[in-house]
Coordinates of C-alpha atoms and ligand atoms in Angstrom, one line a residue:
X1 CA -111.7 -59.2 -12.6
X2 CA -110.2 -62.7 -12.0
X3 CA -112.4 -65.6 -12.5
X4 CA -111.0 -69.6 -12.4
X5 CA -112.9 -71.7 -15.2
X6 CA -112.1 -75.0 -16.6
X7 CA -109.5 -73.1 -19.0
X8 CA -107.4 -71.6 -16.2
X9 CA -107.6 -68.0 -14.3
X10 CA -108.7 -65.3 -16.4
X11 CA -109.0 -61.5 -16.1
X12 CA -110.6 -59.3 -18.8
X13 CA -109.2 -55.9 -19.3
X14 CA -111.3 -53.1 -21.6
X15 CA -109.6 -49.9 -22.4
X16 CA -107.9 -47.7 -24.9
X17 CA -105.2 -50.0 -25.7
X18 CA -102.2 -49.0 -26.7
X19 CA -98.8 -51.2 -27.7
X20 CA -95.4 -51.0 -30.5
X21 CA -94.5 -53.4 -32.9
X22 CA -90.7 -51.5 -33.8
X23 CA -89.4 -48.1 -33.5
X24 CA -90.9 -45.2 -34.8
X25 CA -88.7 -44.1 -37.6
X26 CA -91.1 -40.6 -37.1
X27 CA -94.1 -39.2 -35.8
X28 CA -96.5 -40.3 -38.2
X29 CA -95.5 -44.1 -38.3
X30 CA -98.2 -45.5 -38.1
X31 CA -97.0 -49.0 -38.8
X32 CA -95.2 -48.9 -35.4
X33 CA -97.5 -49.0 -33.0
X34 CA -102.0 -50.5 -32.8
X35 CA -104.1 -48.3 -31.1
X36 CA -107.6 -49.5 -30.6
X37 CA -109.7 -47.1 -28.8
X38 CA -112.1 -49.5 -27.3
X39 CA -110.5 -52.1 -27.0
X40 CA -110.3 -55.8 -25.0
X41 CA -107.9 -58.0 -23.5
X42 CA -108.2 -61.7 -22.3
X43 CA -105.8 -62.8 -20.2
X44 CA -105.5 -66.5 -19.5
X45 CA -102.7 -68.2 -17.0
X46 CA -100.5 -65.2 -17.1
X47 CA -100.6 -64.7 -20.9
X48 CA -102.7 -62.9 -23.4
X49 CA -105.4 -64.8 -24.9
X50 CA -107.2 -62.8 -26.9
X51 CA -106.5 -58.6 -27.9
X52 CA -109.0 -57.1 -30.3
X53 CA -112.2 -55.0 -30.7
X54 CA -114.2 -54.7 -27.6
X55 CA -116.9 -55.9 -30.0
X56 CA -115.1 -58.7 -30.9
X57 CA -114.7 -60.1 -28.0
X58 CA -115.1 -63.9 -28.1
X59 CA -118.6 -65.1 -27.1
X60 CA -117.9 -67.4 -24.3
X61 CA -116.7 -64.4 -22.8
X62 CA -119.3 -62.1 -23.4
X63 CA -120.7 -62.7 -20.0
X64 CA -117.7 -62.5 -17.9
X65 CA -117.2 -60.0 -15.4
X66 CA -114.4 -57.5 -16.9
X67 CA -112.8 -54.3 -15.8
X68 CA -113.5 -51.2 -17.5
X69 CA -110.0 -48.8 -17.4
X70 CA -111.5 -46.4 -20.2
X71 CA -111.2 -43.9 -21.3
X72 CA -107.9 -44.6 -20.0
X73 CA -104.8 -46.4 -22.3
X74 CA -103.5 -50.0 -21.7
X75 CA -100.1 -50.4 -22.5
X76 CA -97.5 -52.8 -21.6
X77 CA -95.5 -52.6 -18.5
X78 CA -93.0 -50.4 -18.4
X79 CA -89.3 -52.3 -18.0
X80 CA -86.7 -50.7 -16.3
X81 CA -83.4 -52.1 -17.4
X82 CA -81.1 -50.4 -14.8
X83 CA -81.7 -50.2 -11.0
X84 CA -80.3 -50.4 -7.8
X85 CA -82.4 -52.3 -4.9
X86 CA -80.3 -51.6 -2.3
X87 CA -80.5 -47.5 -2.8
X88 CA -84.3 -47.0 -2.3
X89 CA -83.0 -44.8 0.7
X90 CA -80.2 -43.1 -1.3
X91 CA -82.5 -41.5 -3.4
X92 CA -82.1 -37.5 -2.9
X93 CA -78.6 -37.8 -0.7
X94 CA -76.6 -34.7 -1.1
X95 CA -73.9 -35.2 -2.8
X96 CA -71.4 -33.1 -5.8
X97 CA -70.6 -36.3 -8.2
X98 CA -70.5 -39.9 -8.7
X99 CA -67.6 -41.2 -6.6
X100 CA -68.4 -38.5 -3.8
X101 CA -72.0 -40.0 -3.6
X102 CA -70.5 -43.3 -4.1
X103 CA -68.0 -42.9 -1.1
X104 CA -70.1 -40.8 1.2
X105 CA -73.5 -42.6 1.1
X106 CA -74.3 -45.5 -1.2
X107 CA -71.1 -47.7 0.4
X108 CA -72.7 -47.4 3.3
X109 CA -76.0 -47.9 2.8
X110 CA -75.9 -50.8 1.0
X111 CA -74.1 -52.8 3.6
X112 CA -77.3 -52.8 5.9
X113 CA -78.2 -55.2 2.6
X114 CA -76.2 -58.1 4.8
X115 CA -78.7 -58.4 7.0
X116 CA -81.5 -61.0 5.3
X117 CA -84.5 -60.1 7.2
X118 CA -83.9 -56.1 6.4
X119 CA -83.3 -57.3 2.9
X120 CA -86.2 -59.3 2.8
X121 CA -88.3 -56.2 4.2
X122 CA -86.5 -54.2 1.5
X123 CA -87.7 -56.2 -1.5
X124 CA -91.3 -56.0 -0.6
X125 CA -91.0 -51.7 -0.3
X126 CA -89.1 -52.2 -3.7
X127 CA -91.6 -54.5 -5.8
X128 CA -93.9 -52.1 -4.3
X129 CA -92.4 -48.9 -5.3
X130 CA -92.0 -50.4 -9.1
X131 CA -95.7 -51.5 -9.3
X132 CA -97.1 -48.0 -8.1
X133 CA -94.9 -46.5 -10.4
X134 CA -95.6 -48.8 -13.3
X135 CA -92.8 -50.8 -14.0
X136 CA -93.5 -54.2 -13.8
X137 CA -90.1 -55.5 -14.7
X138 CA -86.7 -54.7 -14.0
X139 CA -82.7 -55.3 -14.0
X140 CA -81.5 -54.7 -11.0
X141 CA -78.2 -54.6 -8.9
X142 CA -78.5 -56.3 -5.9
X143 CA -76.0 -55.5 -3.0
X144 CA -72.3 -57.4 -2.7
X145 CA -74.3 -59.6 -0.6
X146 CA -75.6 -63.0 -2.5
X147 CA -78.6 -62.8 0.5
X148 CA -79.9 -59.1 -1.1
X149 CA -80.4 -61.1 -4.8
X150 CA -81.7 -63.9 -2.8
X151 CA -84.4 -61.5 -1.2
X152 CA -85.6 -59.9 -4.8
X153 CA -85.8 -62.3 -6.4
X154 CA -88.1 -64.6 -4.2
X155 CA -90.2 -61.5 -3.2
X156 CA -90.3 -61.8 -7.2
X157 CA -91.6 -65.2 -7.3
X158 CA -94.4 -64.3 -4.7
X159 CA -95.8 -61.7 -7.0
X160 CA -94.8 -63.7 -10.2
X161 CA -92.8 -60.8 -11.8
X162 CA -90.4 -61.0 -14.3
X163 CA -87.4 -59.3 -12.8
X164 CA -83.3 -60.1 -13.6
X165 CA -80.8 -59.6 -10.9
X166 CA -78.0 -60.5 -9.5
X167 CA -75.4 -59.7 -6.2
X168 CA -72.5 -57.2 -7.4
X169 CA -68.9 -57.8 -7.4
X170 CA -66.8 -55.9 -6.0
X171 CA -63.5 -56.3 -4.5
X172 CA -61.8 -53.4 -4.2
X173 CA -62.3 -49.5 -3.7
X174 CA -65.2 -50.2 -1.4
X175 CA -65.4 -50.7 2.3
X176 CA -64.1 -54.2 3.9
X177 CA -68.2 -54.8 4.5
X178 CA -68.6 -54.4 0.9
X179 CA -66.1 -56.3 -0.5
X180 CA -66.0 -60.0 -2.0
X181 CA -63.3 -61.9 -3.7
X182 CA -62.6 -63.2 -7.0
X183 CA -63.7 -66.4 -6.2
X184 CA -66.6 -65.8 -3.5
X185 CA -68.4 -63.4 -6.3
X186 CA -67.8 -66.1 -8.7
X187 CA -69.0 -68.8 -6.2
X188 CA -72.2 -67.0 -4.9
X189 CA -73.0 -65.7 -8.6
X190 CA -72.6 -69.1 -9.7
X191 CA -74.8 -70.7 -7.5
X192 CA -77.6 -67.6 -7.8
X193 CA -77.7 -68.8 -11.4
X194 CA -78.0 -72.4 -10.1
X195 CA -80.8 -71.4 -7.7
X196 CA -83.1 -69.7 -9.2
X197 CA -82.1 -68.7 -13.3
X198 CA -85.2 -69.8 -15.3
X199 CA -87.3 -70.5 -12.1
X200 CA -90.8 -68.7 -12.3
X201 CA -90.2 -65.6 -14.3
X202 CA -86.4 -65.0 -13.0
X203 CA -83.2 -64.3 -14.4
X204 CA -80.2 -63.9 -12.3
X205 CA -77.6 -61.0 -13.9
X206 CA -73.7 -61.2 -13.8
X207 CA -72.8 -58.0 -12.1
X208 CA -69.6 -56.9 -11.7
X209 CA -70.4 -53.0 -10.8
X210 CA -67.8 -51.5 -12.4
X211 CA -64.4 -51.2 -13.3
X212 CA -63.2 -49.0 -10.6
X213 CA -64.3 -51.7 -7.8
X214 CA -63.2 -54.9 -9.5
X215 CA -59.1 -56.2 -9.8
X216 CA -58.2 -58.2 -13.0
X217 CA -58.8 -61.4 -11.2
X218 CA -62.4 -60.6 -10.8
X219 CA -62.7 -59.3 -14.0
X220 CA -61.9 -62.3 -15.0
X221 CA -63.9 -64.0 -13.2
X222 CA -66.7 -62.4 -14.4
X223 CA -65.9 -62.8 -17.5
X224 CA -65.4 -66.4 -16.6
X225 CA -69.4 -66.5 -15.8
X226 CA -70.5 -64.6 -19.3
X227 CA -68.8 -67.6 -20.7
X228 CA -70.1 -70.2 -18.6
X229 CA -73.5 -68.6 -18.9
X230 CA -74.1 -67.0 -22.1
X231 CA -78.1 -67.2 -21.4
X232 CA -77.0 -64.7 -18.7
X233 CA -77.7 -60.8 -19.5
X234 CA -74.1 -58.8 -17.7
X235 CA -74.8 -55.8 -16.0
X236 CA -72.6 -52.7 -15.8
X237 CA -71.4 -49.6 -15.2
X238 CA -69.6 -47.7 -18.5
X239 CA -68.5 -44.1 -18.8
X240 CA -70.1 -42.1 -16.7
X241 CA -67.8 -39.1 -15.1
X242 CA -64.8 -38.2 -16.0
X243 CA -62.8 -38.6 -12.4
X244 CA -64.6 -42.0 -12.5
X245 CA -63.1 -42.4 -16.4
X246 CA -59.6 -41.5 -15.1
X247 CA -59.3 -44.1 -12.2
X248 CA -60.5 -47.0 -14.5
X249 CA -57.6 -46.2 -17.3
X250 CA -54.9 -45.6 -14.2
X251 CA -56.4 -49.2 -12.7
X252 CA -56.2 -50.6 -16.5
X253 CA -53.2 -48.9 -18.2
X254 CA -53.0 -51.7 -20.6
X255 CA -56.4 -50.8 -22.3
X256 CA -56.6 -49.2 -24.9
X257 CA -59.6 -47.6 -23.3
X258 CA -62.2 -47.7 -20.9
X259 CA -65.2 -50.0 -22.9
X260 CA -61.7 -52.1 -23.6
X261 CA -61.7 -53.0 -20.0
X262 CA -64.9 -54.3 -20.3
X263 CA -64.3 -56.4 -23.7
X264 CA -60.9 -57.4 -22.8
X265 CA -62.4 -59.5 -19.9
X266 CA -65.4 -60.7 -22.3
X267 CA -67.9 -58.8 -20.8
X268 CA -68.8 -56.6 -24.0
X269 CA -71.4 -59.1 -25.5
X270 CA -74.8 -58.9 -26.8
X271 CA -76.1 -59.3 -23.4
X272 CA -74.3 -56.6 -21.7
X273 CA -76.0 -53.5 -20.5
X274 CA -73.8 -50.5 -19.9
X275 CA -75.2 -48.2 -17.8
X276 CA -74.8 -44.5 -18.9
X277 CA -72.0 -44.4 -21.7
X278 CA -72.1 -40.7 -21.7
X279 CA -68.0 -40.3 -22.9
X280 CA -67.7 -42.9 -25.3
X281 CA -64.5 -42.0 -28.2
X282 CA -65.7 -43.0 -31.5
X283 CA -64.1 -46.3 -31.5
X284 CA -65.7 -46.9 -28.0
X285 CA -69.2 -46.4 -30.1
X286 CA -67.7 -48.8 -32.7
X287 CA -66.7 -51.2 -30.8
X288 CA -70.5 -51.5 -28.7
X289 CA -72.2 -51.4 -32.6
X290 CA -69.8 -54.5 -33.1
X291 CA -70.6 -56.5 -30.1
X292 CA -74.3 -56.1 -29.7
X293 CA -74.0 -54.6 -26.4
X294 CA -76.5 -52.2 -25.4
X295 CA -76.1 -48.3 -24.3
X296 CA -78.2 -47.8 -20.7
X297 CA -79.5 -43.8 -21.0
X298 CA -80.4 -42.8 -17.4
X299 CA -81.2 -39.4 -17.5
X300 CA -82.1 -38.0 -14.1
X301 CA -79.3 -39.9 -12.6
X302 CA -76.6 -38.1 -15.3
X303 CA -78.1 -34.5 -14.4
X304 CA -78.5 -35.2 -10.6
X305 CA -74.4 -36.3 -10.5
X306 CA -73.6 -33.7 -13.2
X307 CA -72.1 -36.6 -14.9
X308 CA -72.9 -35.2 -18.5
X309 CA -75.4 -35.4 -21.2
X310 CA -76.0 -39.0 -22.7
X311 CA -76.2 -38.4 -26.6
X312 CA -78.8 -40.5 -28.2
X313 CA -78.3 -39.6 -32.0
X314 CA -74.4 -40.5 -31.8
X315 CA -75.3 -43.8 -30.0
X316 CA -78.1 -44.8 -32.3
X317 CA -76.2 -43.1 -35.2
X318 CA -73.4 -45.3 -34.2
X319 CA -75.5 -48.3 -34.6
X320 CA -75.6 -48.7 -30.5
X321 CA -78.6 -50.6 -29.0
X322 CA -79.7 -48.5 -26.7
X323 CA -82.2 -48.3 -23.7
X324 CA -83.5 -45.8 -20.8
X325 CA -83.6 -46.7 -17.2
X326 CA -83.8 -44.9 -13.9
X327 CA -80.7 -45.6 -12.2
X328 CA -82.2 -45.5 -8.9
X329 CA -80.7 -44.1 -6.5
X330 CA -78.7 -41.9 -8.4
X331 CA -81.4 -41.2 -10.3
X332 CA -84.2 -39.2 -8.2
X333 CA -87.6 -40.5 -9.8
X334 CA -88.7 -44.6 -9.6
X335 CA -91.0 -43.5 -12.5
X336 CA -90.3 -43.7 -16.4
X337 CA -92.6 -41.2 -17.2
X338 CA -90.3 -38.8 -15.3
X339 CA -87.3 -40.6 -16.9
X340 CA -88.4 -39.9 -20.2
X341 CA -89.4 -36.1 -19.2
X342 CA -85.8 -35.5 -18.4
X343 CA -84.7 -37.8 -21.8
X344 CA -86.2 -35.2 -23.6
X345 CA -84.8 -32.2 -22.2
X346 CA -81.6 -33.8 -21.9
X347 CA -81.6 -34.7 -25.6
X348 CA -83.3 -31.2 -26.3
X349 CA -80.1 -29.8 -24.3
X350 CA -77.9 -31.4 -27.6
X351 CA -80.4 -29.6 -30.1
X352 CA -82.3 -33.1 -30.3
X353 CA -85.4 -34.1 -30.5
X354 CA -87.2 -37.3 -29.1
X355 CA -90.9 -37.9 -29.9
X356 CA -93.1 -39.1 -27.4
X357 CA -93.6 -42.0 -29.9
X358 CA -90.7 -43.2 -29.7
X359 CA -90.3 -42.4 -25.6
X360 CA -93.2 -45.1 -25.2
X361 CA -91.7 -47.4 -27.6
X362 CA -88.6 -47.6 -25.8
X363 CA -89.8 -47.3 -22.2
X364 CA -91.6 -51.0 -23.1
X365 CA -90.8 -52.9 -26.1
X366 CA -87.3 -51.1 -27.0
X367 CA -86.2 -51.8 -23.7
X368 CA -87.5 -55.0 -24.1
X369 CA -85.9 -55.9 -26.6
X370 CA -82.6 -54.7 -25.1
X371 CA -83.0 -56.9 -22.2
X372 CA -83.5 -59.7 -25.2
X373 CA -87.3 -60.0 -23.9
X374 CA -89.3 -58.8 -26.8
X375 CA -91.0 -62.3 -27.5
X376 CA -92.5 -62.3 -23.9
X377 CA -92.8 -58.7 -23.0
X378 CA -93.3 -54.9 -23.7
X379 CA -96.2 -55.8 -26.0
X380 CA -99.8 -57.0 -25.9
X381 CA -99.7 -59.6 -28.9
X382 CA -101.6 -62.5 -28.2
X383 CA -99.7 -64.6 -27.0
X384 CA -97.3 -62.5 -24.7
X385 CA -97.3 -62.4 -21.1
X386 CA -99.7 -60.3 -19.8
X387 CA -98.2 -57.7 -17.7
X388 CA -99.3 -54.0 -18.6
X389 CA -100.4 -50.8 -17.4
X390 CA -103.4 -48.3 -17.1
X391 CA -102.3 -44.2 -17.4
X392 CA -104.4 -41.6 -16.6
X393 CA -103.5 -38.7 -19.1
X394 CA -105.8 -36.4 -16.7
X395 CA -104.6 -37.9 -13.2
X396 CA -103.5 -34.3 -11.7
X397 CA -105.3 -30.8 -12.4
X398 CA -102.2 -29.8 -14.1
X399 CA -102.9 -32.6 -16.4
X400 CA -106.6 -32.7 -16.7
X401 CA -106.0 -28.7 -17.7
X402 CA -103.7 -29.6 -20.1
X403 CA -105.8 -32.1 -21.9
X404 CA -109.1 -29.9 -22.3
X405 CA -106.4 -28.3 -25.2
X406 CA -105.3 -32.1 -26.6
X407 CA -106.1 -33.7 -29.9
X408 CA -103.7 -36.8 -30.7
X409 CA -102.4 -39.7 -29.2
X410 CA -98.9 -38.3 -29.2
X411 CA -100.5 -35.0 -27.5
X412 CA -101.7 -37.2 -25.3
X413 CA -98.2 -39.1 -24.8
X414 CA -96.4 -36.0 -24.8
X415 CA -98.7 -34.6 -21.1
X416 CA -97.7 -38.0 -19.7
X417 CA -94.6 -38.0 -20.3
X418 CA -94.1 -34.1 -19.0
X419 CA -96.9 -34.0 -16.1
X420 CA -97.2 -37.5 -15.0
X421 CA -95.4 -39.8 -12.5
X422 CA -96.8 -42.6 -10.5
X423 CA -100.5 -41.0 -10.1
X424 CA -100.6 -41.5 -13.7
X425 CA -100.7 -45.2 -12.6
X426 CA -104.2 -45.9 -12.2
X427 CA -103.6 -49.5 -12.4
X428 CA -100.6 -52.3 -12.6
X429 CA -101.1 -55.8 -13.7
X430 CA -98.7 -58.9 -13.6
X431 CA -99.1 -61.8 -15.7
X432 CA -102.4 -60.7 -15.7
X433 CA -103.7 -60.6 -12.3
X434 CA -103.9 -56.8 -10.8
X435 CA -101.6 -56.1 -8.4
X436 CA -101.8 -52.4 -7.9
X437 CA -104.6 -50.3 -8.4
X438 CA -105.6 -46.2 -6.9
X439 CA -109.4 -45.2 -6.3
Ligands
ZN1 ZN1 -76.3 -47.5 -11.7

């Protein structure tokens, strides 16, 4: 419920709420997370005003309309720090590996991503797609095309999401329709950042895809932005397959190994996101601990492409940042409950464990804080910006069946994380107006 007073727009939220403060070091860390079980939210101009004890709540508000999400939990958005906007209609294409669904579909798909209108179309079915499936921000690839970044991110400023993006490079090893130069991916990047970095809730990425589809100039180039525009995060791709693995060191035989690539063109930083980093050597591992730069786990995608099984205990173990993403389009579900449900197996796969604990925590403030966004979001301090969630731990019969049997929050966290998906999602809001809602 949204109401304008002299103080600015506010919406009050009452539910179980639920948020982290770091990451569980195990399941009985109770210092990690605040749980209050009836509890309220004011949300004033797109922030939180006030988080407490329903029967707290400040008296000039005691009045206000509010709505009532329990016995539901609130928690903050989920962030998705590694997505594709241009393969919404990739998802599920048949294809053996990476560079096979590379070739065959995505390269082809995304140059429909030149036309603006069908971009602009596009963006709307994409903020859409992460709001029903509770994301409510997230990094995202954009086409080659400087137009397809354009399109996100003012469909972005529409709905006042925070979202990061930016248009790939790419300039060779792709189609001539999905190709740019070292100095026309520099150029458009460049004035992407000029245009809209900082504006409304907006980041614009440096995004050279990966390796394989860049030559040294643009390498170079890229690395040319990161140094220009160190308030820019860097987006990547980083050992994923090994066919992919062989092509980069035969394009690169002077490095001394595939993350190399990356660092020798200053593009390993503490704002770089790697997606995947499934076949990282040890000194690999080192050499991300070193620079800050943060391993991108994306689950579904690495078992759909048989690409391998991303090990979480020799990343962290290394001293890695590390977050978990979707990967859409290789990956086949838009909805980090699913993501984390194959995390687990995929970990479980290794002999590993991963609590549902610390699933949550890194679904929103972990990744958060690997997209260096933990002041603003992935939380409900006061304070913050007040974009958050409302799960339904009994949203199918599956899951209302499985609940009759459940006794703890992390019970509770575990069924959502197995069962759920986007009818978990009863409601999504952004800086705290509600922008998607079921019955
Ligand atoms: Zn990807």
């Amino acid at each position: 419920m949204a109401s304008g007073t002299q103080g600015g727009t506010i919406t009050i939220v009452r539910g179980r709420l639920l948020w982290f403060h770091h990451e569980p070091l195990g399941a009985d860390d109770e210092a990690s997370f605040t749980l209050i079980e009836d509890g309220g939210l004011v949300c004033r101009n797109g922030c939180i005003a006030w988080v407490g004890d329903w029967s707290d709540l400040p008296a000039d508000h005691r009045d206000a309309d509010y709505a009532d999400h329990r016995p539901h939990l609130v928690l903050p958005g989920f962030i998705d720090p590694h997505i594709h906007f241009p393969q919404g209609q990739v998802v599920a294409s048949y294809a053996g590996s990476l560079l096979e669904w590379l070739n065959t579909y995505t390269f082809i798909e995304e140059q429909r991503y030149g036309d603006p209108r069908f971009a602009a179309t596009m963006a709307k079915r994409f903020c859409d797609m992460l709001l029903a499936h509770g994301t409510t921000t997230c990094v995202a690839f954009g086409s080659v095309h400087k137009g397809s970044a354009t399109a996100l991110l003012a469909e972005a400023a529409t709905r006042n999401m925070r979202l990061v993006t930016g248009k790939v490079m790419m300039d060779r090893n792709a189609p001539e329709a999905l190709t740019d130069t070292a100095q026309s991916g520099y150029d458009d990047t460049k004035a992407l950042i000029a245009d809209w970095h900082g504006e409304a809730r907006l980041e614009v990425a440096i995004s050279p895809r990966f390796a394989l589809t860049s030559t040294d100039a643009q390498m170079e180039a890229a690395g040319a932005l990161a140094r220009e525009h160190p308030e820019c995060l860097i987006q990547t791709h980083l050992s994923e397959n090994h066919g992919e693995i062989e092509a980069v060191e035969a394009l690169f035989p002077d490095a001394a190994d595939y993350t190399d690539v990356y660092e020798r063109f200053g593009l390993l930083t503490d704002k770089s996101l790697m997606g995947h980093c499934i076949h990282l050597s040890a000194r690999e591992i080192g050499r991300m601990a070193e620079t800050g730069a943060v391993a991108v786990f994306c689950p579904t995608s690495n078992l759909f492409l048989g690409s391998g099984l991303f090990d979480l205990d020799r990343i962290k173990g290394g001293g890695v940042r590390h977050a978990i993403a979707t990967d859409i389009g290789g990956g086949t579900s838009w909805s980090l409950l699913k993501t984390l449900d194959e995390g687990y197996k995929v970990l479980n796969l290794q002999g590993h464990r991963y609590h549902p604990m610390r699933a949550f925590w890194q679904a929103t403030l972990g990744n958060a804080e690997a997209i260096g966004m933990a002041d603003r979001i992935g939380t409900l301090d006061a304070g913050t910006e007040a974009d958050f969630i409302v799960l339904d731990a009994r949203a199918t019969e599956a899951m209302a069946l499985r609940m009759e049997t459940v006794e703890t929050l992390a019970e509770e966290l575990f069924v959502l994380q197995t069962l759920g998906d986007d009818r978990a999602v009863t409601a999504a809001y952004v800086a705290g107006r509600i922008t998607h809602a079921t019955a």
